[in-house]
Short mmCIF file of C-alpha atoms and ligand atoms in Angstrom, two decimals:
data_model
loop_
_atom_site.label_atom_id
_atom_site.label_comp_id
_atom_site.label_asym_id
_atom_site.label_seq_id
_atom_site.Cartn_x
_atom_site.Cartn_y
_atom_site.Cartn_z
CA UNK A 1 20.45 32.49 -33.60
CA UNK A 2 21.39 30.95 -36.74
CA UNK A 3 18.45 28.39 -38.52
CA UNK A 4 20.88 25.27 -38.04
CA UNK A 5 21.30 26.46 -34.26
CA UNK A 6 18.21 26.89 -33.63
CA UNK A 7 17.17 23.29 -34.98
CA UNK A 8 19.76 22.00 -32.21
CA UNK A 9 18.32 23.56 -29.45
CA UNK A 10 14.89 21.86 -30.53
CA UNK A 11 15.98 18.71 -31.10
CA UNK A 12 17.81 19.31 -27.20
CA UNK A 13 14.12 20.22 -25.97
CA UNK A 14 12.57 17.77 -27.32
CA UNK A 15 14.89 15.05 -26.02
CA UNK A 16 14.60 16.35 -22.88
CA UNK A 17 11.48 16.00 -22.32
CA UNK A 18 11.15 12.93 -23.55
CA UNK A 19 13.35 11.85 -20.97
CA UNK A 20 11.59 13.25 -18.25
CA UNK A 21 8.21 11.98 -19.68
CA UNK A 22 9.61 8.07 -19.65
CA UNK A 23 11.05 8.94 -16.08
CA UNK A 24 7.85 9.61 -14.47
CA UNK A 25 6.21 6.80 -16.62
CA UNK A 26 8.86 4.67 -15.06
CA UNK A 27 8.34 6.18 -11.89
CA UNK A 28 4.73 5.40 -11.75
CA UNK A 29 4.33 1.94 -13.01
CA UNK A 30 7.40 0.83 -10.75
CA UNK A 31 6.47 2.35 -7.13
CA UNK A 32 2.98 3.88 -7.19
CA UNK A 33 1.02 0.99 -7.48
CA UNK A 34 1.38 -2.37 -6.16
CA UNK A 35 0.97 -5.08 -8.54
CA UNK A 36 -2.36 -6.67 -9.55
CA UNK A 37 -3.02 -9.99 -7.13
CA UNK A 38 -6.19 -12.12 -6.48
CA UNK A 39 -7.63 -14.52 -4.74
CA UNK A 40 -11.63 -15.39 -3.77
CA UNK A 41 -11.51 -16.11 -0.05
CA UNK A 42 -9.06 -13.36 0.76
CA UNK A 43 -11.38 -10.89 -1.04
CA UNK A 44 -14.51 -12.04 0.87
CA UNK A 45 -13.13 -13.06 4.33
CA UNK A 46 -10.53 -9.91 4.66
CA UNK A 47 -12.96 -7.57 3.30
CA UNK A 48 -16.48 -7.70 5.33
CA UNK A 49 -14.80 -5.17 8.44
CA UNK A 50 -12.32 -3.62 6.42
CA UNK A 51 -10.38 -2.12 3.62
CA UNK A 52 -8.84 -5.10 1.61
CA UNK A 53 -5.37 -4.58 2.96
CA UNK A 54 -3.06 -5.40 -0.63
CA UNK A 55 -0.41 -8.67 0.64
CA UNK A 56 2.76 -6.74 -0.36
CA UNK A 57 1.85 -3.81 2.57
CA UNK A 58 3.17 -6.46 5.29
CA UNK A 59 6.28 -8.99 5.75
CA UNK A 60 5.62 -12.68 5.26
CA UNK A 61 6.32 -12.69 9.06
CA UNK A 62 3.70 -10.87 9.91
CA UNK A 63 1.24 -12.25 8.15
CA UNK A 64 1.91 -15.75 9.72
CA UNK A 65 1.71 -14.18 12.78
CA UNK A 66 -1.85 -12.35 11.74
CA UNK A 67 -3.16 -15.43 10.45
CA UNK A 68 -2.31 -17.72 13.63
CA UNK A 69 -4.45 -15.24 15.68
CA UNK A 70 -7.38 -14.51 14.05
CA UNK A 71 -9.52 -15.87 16.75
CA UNK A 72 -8.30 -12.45 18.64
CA UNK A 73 -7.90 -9.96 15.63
CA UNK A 74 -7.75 -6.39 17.04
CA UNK A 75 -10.56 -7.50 19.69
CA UNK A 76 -12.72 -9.22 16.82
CA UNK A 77 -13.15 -12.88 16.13
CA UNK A 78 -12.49 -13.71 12.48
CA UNK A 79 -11.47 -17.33 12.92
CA UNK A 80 -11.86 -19.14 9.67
CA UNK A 81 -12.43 -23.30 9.31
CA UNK A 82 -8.44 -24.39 8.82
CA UNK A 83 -8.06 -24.89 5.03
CA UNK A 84 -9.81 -21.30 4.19
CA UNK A 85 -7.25 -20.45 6.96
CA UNK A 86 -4.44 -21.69 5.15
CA UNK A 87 -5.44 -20.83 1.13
CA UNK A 88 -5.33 -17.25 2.52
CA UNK A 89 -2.24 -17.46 4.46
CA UNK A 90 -0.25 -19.22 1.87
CA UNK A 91 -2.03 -16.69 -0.80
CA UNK A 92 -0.88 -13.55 1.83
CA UNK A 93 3.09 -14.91 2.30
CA UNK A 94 3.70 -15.37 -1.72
CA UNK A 95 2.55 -11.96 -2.34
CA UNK A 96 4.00 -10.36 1.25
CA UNK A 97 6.33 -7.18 0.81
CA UNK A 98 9.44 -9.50 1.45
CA UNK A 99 8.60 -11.89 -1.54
CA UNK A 100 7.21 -9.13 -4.05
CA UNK A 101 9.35 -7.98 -6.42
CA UNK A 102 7.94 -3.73 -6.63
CA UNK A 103 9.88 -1.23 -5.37
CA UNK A 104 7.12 -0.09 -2.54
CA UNK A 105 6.85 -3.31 -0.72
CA UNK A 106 10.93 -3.17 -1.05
CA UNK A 107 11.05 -0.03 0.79
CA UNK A 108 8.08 -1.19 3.08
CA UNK A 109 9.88 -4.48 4.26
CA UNK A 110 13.23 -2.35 4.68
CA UNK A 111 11.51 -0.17 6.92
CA UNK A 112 10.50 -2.40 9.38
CA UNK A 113 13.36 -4.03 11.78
CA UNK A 114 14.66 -7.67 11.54
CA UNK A 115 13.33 -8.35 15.31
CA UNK A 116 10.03 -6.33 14.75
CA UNK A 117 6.68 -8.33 13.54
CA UNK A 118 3.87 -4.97 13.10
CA UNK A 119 0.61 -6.71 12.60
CA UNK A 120 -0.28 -3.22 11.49
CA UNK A 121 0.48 -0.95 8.27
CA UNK A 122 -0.52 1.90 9.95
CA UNK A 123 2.33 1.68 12.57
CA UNK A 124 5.32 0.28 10.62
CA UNK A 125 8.07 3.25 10.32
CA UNK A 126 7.58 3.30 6.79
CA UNK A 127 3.58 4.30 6.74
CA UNK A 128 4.55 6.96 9.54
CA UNK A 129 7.24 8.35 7.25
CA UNK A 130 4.81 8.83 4.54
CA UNK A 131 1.98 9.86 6.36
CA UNK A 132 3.46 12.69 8.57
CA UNK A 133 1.75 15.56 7.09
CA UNK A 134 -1.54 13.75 8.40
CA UNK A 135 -2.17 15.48 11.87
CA UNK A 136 -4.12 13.67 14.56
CA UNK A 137 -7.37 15.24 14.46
CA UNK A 138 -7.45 14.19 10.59
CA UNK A 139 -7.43 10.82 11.49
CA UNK A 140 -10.26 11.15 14.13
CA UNK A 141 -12.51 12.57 11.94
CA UNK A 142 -16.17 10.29 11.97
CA UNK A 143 -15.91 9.77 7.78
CA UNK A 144 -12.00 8.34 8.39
CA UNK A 145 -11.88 7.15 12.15
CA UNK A 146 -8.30 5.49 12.35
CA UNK A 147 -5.36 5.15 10.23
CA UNK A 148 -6.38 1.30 9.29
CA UNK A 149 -8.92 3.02 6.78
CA UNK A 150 -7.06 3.17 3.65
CA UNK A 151 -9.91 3.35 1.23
CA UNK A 152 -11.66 6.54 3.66
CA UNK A 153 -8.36 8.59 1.87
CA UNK A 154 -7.42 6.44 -0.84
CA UNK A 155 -9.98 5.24 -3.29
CA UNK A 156 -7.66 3.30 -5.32
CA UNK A 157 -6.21 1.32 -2.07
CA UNK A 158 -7.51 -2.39 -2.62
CA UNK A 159 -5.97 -2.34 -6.25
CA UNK A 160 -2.86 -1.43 -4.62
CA UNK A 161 -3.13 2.47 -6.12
CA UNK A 162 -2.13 5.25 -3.74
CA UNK A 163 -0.80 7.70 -6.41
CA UNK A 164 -0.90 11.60 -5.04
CA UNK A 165 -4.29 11.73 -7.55
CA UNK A 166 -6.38 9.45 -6.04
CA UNK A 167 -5.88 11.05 -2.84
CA UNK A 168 -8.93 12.71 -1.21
CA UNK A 169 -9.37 13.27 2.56
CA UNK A 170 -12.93 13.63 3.57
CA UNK A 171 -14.07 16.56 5.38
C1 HEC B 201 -14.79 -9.52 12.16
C2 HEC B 201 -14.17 -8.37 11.53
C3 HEC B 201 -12.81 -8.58 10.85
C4 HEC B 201 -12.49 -9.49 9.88
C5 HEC B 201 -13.35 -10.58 9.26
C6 HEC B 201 -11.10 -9.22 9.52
N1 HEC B 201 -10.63 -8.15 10.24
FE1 HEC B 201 -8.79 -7.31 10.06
N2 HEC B 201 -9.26 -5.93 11.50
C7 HEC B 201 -10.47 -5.86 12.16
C8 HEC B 201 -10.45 -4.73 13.07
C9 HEC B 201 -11.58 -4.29 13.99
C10 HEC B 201 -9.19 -4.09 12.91
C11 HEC B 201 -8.69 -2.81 13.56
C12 HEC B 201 -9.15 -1.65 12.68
C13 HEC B 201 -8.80 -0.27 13.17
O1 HEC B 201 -7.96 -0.08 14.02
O2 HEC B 201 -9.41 0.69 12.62
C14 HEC B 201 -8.47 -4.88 11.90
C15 HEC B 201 -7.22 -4.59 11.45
C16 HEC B 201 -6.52 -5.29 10.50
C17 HEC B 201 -5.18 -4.95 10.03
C18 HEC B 201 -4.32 -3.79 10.51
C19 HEC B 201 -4.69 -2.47 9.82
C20 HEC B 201 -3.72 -1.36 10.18
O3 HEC B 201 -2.75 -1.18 9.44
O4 HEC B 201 -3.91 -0.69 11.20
C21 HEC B 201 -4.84 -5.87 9.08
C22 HEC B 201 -3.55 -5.92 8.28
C23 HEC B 201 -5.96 -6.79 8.97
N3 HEC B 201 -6.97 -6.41 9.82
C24 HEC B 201 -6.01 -7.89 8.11
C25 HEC B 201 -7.08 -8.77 7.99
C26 HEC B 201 -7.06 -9.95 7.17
C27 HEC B 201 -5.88 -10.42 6.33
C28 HEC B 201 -8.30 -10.54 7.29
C29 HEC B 201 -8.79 -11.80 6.63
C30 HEC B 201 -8.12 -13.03 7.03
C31 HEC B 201 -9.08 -9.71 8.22
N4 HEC B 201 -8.29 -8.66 8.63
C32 HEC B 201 -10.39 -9.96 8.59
C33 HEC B 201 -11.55 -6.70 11.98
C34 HEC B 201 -11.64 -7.73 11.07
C1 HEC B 202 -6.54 10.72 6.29
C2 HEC B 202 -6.44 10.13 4.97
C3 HEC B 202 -5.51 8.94 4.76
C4 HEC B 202 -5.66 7.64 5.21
C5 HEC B 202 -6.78 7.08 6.06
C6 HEC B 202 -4.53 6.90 4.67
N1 HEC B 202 -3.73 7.73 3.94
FE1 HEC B 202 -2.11 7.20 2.84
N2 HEC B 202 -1.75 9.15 2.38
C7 HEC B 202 -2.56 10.22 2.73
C8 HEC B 202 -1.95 11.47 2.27
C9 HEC B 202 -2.51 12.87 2.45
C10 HEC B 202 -0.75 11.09 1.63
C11 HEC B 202 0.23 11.99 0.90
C12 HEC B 202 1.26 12.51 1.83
C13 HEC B 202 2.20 13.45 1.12
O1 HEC B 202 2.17 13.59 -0.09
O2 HEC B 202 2.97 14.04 1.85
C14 HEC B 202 -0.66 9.63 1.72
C15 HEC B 202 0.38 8.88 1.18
C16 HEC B 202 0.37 7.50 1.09
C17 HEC B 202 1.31 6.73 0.34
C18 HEC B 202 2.47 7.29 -0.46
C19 HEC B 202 2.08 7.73 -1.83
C20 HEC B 202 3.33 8.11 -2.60
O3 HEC B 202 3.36 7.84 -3.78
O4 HEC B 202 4.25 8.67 -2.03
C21 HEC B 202 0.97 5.41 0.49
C22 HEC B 202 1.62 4.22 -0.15
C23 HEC B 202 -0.18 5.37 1.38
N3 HEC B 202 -0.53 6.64 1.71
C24 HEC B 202 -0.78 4.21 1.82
C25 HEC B 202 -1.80 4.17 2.77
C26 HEC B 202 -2.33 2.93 3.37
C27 HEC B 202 -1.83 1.54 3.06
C28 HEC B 202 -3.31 3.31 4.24
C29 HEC B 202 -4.14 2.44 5.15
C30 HEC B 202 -3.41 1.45 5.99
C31 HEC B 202 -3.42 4.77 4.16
N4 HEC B 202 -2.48 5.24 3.28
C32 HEC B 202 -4.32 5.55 4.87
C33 HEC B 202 -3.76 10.14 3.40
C34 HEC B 202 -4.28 8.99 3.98
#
């Protein structure tokens, strides 16, 4: 190969992989985390049974839903005095997967059909989808116990991170 030819095919590389380096930065910041929310009472109240569960894993629909009924929540009581109730509520809807703007909670609230209100992640077609190489007798095992337990698998869950790294499943 000539000098000037081989300077092309360098400068080709290089361009290259540039562009495949900005495409996975792209990838990641735009669908393997959800965004960054807060808010005081949700962190306290929807974290002393559970994982943190981030707003933009469920529709606005069924959060209302969730929230109406927390007097019977998955055979506990969590009932909360009514304007805790509603802080969190209105908190849960503005950040819900059908009002965020990220590219996961897009797919998430495409998933799931018009007439259909999950009140669980775990069983909404689009957490099946991506959790099919799971088998049963993973999720039985005493350190994970059900699907619900995000953070058992994912330690970056309740910042919204579930990025192939951060995976580990417990033996
Ligand atoms: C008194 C305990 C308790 C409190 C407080 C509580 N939960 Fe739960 N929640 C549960 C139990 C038990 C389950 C079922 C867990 C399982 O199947 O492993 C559950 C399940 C869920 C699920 C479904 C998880 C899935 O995908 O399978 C969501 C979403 C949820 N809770 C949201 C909330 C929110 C939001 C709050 C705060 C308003 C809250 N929880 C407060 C006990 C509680
Ligand atoms: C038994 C461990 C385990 C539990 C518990 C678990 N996951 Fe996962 N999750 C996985 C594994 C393993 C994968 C990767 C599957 C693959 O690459 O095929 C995954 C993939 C994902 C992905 C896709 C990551 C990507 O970039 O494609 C998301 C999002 C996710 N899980 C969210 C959740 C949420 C939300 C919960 C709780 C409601 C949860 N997971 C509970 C093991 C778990």
């Amino acid at each position: 190969m000539t000098r000037k030819l081989l300077q092309l095919a360098v400068l080709i590389g290089s361009v290259t992989a540039t562009g495949w380096l900005l495409a996975d930065n792209h990838k990641h910041g735009e669908s393997k985390s959800l965004p960054p929310v807060s808010n005081a009472k949700w962190k306290t109240e929807c974290s002393s049974c559970h994982t943190l569960y981030h707003p933009g894993l469920l529709p606005e629909r069924s959060w209302r839903k969730m929230m109406s009924g927390l007097d019977q929540h998955f055979g506990e009581n969590a009932s909360l005095d009514p304007v805790t109730q509603k802080e969190i509520m209105e908190f849960l809807v503005a950040n819900s997967a059908d009002h965020a703007t990220n590219r996961r909670s897009a797919k998430i609230s495409q998933s799931i059909p018009a007439q259909s209100t999950p009140l669980r992640i775990s069983e909404t077609p689009w957490f099946v989808q991506k959790h099919d190489k799971v088998s049963t007798d993973v999720w039985k095992r005493p350190k994970i116990g059900s699907p619900a337990n995000c953070t058992a698998c994912h330690e970056g869950a309740e910042q919204g991170n579930f990025s192939e790294s951060r995976i580990k499943i417990p033996r």
